[in-house]
Coordinates of C-alpha atoms and ligand atoms in Angstrom, one line a residue:
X83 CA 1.0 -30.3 -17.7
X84 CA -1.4 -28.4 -16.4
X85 CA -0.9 -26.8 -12.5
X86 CA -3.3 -26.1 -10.0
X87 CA -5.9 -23.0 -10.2
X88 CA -4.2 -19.6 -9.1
X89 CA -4.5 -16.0 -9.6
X90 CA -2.4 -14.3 -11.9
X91 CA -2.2 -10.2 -12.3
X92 CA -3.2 -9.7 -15.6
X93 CA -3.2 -6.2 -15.5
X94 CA -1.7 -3.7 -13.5
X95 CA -3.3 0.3 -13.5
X96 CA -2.3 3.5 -11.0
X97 CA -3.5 7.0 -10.1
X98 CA -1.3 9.4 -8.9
X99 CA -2.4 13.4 -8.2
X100 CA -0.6 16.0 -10.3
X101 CA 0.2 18.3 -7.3
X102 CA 3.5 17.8 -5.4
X103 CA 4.8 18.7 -1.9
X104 CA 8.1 19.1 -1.6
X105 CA 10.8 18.4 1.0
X106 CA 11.1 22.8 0.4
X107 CA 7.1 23.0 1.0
X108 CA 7.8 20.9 3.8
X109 CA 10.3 23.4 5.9
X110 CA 7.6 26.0 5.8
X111 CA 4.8 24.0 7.3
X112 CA 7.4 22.8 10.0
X113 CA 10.5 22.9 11.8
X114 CA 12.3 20.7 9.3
X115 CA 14.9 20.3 6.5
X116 CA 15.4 18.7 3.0
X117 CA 18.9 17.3 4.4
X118 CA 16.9 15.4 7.4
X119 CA 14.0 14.0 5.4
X120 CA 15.8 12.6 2.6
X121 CA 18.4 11.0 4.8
X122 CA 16.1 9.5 7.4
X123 CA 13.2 8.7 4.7
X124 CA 14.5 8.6 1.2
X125 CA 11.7 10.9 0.2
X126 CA 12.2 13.9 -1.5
X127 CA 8.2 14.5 -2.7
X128 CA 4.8 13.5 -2.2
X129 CA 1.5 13.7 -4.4
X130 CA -1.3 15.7 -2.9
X131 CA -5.1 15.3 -3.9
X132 CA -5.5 18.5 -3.4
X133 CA -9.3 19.3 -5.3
X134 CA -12.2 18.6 -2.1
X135 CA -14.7 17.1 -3.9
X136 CA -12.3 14.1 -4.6
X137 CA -11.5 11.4 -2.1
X138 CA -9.8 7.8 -2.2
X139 CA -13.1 6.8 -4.6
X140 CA -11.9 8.7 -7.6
X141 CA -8.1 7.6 -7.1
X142 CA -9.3 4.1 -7.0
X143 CA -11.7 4.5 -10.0
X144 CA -8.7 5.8 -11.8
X145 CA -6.2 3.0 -11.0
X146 CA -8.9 0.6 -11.8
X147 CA -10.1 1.9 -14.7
X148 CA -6.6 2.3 -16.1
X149 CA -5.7 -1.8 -14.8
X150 CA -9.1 -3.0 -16.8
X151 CA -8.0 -1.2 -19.9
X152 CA -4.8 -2.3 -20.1
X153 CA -6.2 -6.2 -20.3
X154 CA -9.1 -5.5 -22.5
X155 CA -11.8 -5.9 -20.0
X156 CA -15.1 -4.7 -19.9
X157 CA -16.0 -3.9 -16.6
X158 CA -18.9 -6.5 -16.8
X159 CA -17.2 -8.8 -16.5
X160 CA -15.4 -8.1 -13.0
X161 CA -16.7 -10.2 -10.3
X162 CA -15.7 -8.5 -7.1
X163 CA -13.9 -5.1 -6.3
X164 CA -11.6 -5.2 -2.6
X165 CA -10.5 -1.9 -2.0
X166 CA -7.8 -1.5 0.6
X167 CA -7.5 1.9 2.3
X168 CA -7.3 3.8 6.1
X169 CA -9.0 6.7 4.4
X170 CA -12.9 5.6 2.6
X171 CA -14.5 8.1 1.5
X172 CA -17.1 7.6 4.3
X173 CA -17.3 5.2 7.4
X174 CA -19.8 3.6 5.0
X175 CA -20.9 2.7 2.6
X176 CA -17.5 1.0 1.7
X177 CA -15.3 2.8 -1.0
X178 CA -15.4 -0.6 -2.9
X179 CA -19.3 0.1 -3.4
X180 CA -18.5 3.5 -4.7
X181 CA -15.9 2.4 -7.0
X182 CA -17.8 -0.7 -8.1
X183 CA -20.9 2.1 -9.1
X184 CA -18.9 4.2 -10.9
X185 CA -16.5 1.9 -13.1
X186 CA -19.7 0.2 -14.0
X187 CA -18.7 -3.0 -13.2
X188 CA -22.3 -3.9 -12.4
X189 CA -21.9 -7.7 -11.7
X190 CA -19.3 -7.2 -9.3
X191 CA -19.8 -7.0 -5.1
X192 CA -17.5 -5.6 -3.3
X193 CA -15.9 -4.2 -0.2
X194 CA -13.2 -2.7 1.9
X195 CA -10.0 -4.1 4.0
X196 CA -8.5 -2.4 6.7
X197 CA -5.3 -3.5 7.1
X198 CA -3.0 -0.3 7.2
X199 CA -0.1 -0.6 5.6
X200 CA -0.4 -4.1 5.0
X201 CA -3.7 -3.4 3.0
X202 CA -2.7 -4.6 -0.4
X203 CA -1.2 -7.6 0.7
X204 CA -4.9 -8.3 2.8
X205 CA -6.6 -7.7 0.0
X206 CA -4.4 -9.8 -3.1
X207 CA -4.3 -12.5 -0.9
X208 CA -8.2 -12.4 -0.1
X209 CA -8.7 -11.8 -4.0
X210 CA -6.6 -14.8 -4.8
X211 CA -8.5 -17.1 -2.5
X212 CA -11.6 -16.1 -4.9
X213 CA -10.2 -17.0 -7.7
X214 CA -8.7 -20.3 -6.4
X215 CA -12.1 -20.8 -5.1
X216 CA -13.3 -21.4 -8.8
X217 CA -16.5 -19.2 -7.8
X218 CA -14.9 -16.2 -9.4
X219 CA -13.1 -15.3 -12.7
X220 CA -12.3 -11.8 -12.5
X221 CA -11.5 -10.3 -9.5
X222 CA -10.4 -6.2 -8.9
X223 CA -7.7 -5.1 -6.1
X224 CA -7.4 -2.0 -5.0
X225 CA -5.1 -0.1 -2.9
X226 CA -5.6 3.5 -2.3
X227 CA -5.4 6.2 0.3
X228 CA -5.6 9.9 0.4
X229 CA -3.3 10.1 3.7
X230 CA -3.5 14.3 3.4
X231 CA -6.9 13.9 4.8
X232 CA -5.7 12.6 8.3
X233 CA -2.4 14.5 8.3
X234 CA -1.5 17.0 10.7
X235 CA 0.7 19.0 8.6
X236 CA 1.6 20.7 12.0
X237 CA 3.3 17.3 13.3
X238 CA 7.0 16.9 12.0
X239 CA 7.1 13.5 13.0
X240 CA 3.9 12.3 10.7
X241 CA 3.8 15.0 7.9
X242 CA 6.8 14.3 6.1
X243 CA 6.4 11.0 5.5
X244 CA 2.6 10.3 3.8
X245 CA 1.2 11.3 0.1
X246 CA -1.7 10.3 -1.7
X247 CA -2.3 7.4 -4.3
X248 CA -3.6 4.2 -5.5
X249 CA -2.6 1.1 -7.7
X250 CA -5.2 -1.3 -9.2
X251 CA -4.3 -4.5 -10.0
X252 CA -6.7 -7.1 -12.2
X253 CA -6.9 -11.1 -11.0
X254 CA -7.8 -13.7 -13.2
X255 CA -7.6 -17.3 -13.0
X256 CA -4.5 -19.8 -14.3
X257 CA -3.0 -23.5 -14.4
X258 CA -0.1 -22.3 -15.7
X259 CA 2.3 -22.5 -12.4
X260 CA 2.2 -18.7 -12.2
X261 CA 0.2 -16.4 -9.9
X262 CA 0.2 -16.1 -6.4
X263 CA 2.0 -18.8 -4.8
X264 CA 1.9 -18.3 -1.0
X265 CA 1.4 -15.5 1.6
X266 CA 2.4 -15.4 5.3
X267 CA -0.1 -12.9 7.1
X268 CA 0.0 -11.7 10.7
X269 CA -1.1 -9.0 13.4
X270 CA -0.8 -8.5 17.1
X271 CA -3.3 -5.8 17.5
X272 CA -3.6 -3.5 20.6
X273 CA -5.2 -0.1 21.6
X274 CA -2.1 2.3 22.5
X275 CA -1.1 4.9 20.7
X276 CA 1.7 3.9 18.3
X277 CA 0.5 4.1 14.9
X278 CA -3.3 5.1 15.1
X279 CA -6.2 7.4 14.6
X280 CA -8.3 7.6 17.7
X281 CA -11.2 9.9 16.6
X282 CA -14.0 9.1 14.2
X283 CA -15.0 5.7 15.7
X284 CA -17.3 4.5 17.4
X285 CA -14.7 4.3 20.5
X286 CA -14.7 8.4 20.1
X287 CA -17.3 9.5 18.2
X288 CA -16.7 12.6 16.5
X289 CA -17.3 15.5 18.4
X290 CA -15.9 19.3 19.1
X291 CA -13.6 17.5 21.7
X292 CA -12.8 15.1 19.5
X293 CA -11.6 17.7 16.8
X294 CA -10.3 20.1 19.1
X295 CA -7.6 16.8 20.9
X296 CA -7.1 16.5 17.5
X297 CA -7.9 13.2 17.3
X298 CA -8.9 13.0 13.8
X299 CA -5.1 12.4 12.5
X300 CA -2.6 10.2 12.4
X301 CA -0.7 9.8 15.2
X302 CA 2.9 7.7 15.3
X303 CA 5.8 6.7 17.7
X304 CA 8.5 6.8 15.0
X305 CA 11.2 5.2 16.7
X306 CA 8.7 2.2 18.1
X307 CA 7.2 1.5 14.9
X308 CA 10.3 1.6 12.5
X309 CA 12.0 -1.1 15.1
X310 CA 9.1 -3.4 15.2
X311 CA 8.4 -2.6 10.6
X312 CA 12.4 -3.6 10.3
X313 CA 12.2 -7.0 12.6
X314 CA 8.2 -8.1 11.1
X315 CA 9.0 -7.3 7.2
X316 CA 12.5 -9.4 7.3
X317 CA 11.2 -12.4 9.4
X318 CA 8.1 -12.5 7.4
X319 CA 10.1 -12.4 4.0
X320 CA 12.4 -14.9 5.1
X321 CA 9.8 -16.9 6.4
X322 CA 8.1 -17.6 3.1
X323 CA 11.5 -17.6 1.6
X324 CA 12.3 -21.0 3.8
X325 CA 8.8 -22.3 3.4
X326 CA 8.9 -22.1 -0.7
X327 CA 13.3 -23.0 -1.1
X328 CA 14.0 -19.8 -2.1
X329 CA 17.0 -18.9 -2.3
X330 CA 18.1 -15.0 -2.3
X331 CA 19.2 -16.0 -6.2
X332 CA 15.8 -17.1 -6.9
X333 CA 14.1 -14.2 -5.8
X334 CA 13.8 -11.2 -9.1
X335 CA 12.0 -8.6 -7.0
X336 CA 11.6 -7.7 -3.6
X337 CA 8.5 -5.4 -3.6
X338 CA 8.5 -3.6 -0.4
X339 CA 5.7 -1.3 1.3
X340 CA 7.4 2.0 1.1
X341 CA 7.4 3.7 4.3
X342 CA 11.3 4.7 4.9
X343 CA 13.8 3.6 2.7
X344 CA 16.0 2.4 5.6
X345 CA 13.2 -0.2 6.3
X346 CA 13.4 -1.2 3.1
X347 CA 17.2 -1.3 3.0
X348 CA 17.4 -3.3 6.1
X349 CA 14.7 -5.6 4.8
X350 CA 16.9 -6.5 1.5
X351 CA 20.0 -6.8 3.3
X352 CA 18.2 -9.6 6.0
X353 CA 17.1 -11.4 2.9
X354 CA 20.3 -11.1 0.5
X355 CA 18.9 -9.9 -1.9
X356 CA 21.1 -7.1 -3.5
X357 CA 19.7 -3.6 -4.0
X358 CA 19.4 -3.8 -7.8
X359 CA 16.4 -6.2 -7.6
X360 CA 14.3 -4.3 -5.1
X361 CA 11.8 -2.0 -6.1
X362 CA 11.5 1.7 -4.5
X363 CA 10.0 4.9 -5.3
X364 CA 9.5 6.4 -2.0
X365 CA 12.0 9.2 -3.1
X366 CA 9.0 10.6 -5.6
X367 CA 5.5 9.5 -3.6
X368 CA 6.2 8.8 0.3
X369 CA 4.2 6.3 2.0
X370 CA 1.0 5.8 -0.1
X371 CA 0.3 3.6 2.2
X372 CA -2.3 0.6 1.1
X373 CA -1.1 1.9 -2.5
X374 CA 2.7 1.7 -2.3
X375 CA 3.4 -1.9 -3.7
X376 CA 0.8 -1.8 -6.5
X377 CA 2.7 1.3 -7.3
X378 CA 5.7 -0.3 -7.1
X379 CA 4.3 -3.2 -9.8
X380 CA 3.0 -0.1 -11.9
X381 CA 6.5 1.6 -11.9
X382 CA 8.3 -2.0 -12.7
X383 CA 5.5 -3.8 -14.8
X384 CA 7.7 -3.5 -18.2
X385 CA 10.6 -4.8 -16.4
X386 CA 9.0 -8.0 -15.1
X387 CA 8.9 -11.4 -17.3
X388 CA 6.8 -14.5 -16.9
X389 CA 7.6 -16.6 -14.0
X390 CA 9.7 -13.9 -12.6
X391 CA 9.5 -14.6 -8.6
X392 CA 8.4 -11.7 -6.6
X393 CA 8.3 -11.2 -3.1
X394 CA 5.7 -8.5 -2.0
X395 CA 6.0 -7.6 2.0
X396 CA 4.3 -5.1 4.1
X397 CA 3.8 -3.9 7.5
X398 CA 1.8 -1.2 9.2
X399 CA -1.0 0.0 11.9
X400 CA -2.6 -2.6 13.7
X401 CA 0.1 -3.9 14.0
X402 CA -0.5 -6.1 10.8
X403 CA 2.1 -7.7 8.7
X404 CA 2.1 -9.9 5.3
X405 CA 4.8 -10.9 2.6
X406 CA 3.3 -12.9 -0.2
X407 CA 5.0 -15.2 -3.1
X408 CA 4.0 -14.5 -6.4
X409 CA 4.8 -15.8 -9.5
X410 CA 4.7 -13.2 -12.2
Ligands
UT7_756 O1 4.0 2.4 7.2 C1 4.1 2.2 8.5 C2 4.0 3.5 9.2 N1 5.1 4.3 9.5 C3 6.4 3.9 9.5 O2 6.8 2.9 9.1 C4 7.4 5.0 10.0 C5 8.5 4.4 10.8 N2 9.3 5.3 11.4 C6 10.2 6.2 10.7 O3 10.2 6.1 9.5 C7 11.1 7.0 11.5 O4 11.0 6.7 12.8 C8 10.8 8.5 11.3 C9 11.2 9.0 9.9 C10 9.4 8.8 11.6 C11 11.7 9.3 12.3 O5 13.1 9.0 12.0 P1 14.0 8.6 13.3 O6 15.3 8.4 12.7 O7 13.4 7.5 14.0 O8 14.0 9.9 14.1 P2 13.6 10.1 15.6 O9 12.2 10.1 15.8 O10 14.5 9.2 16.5 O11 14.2 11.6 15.8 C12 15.6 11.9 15.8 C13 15.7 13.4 15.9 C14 15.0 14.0 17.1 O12 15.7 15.0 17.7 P3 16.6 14.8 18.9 O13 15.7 14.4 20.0 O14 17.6 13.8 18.5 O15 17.2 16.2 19.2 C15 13.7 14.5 16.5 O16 13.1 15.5 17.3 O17 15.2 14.1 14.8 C16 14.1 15.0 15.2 N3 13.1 15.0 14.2 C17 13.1 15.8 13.1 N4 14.0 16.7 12.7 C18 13.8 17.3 11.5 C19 12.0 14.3 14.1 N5 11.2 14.5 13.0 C20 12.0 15.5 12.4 C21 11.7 16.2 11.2 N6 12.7 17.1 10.8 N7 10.7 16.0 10.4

C-alpha cells in the first residue's frame, strides 16, 4: 500500500576545508586554554577556509556536487537549490544563484534562508514542502557557512567555538512511508544584542565606523544563549516526539545542531534517549553552523537503515528554533 507523497534524502554530500585550528592555535590568538575549551564545548578543532578567493559558494558547490554524485544525478535534472547560510558570499545575489550557476543545474531556481543555526532545518523542511507539493521532483539543500569570515579571533567568548563547512543533501519524492514526517518550527525574534551581527545591513550600513565598532562580527552572550538553546532544543524535540507517539525507544538518532556539546547532552538526557544514539562531531569541526546536522548525516550516512527514525533539532540567532521527524 502505497503512502502519501514525501521527501526522502536520497543522497547525502559534505565539504570540509583541509586547514585546521586547534584548541593550541587557539591559546595564542587569546587568553585561553585546551583544558577550558574542550570541557565547556567538546571541541578540540575547527576547519578554516583559509584561501580568499573562496567563500560559502565553493563549500556549497562541493557538498552538492558530491550529494548529486552519490545518487547518480545529473545536475539537470535538479529543480531548485535552498542554500542556508549567515555568511553568502554577497548580500546578493543569493549564494543559491551562485551555486545553481556553477553545478550546472540549469533548470533549477533557487535561493537563500536565513535562519542561523536553525538554517538546515528551514531549509529541509521548505524543500520537503516542494516535493510534497508534486510541483517538484528533485530538490537541492544546502547548509553552509564560512563563520571565519565574521569571527573576531580577538573575542574569547566567540572564537573558540565556530569553523567552516557545508553538507548537501538531495530530495526526491516517495510513497513509501519514509521521508520527512513532521517538523516543529519557531522564532521569537528581537533586536538586542545576544547572538547577532549588527553591521553590514541596511540598519548599519557599512562604513569606517561601522568597521572600526567592529560591527562586522559575531557578537554572543554565552551564558544567555546556551540557557535559552538547552530549554528551546528539548521542548521542541519532545514536542514532536508527543505529537508523532514516539517513544525514546523508537527514536535511532538524535541529530543535534552542534554548538556545545553540553547542549547536546542536556538535549538527549530531556528526551531519554541514551548517548549511543546521538550523533556529534563537534570535537573535530565546532559549530558549522547551518552545516552541522547535514554534517552529522554525512558522518553517520553508512550507519543509518531504511525506516530508521531520526530526530533532527536546532537552534540559533534570531532566536529561531526547529526539530524535524524524518524517516530515513
Ligand atoms: O549555535 C548557537 C550559537 N551559540 C551557542 O549556542 C553558544 C552557547 N553558549 C556556550 O556554548 C557557552 O556559553 C560558551 C562556550 C560560549 C561559554 O561557556 P560558559 O560555560 O557559559 O562560560 P561563561 O561565559 O559563563 O564564562 C565562565 C568563565 C568566565 O570567567 P569568570 O567570570 O568565571 O572568571 C569567563 O570569563 O570562563 C571565562 N571564559 C573563558 N576562559 C577561557 C570565557 N570564555 C573563555 C575562554 N577561555 N574561551
Amino acid at each position: 500500500m502505497s503512502s502519501a507523497l514525501k521527501a526522502r534524502i536520497v543522497s547525502v554530500g559534505h565539504y570540509l576545508p583541509d586547514d585546521k585550528l586547534t584548541n593550541a592555535d587557539l591559546e595564542k590568538l587569546v587568553e585561553t586554554n585546551d583544558e577550558w575549551i574542550r570541557t565547556r564545548t567538546g571541541i578540540s578543532e575547527r576547519r578554516i577556509l583559509k584561501d580568499p578567493e573562496k567563500a560559502t559558494s565553493y563549500m556549497a558547490v562541493e557538498a552538492a556536487k558530491e550529494a548529486l554524485q552519490a545518487a547518480n544525478v545529473d545536475p539537470e535534472s535538479v529543480n531548485a537549490v535552498i542554500v542556508a547560510t549567515v555568511t553568502p558570499d554577497y548580500m546578493f545575489p543569493a549564494t543559491a544563484c551562485l551555486v545553481q550557476k556553477r553545478l550546472g543545474a540549469v533548470n533549477a531556481f533557487g535561493y537563500d534562508i536565513l535562519a542561523a543555526c536553525s538554517g538546515f532545518v528551514y531549509a529541509l523542511s521548505t524543500g520537503a514542502m516542494m516535493i510534497e507539493s508534486g510541483r517538484y521532483k528533485r530538490v537541492l539543500v544546502i547548509g553552509a557557512d564560512k563563520m571565519s569570515s565574521i569571527i573576531d579571533y580577538t573575542d574569547r567568548a566567540t572564537c573558540i567555538i565556530f569553523g567552516d563547512g557545508a553538507g548537501a543533501v538531495l530530495l526526491e519524492g516517495t510513497t513509501d512511508g519514509t521521508g520527512v514526517m513532521d517538523f516543529i518550527q519557531r522564532c521569537d525574534g528581537d533586536e538586542d544584542e545576544l547572538l547577532c551581527m549588527k553591521g553590514g545591513g541596511s540598519r548599519y550600513p557599512s562604513s569606517h565606523a561601522t568597521v572600526e565598532a567592529r560591527m562586522h562580527y559575531i557578537t554572543q552572550d554565552g551564558k544567555t544563549v546556551f540557557k535559552k538553546a538547552t530549554e528551546a532544543m528539548a521542548d521542541i524535540s519532545l514536542e514532536i516526539m508527543e505529537r508523532n507517539q514516539l517513544a525514546p525507544g523508537d527514536v535511532a538518532w538524535l541529530v543535534p545542531h552542534q554548538a556545545n556539546q553540553r547542549i547536546i547532552d542536556a538535549t538527549a538526557r530531556r528526551m531519554g534517549v541514551g548517548n549511543d544514539k546521538v550523533m556529534s562531531n563537534i570535537q573535530f569541526y565546532g559549530n558549522t553552523t547551518a552545516a552541522t546536522i547535514p554534517l552529522c548525516l554525512y558522518d553517520w550516512k553508512d550507519k543509518l537503515q531504511r525506516g530508521d527514525n531520526l530526530i533532527l533539532s536546532a537552534f540559533g540567532g534570531g532566536f529561531t528554533a526547529g526539530s524535524l521527524y524524518l524517516k530515513w
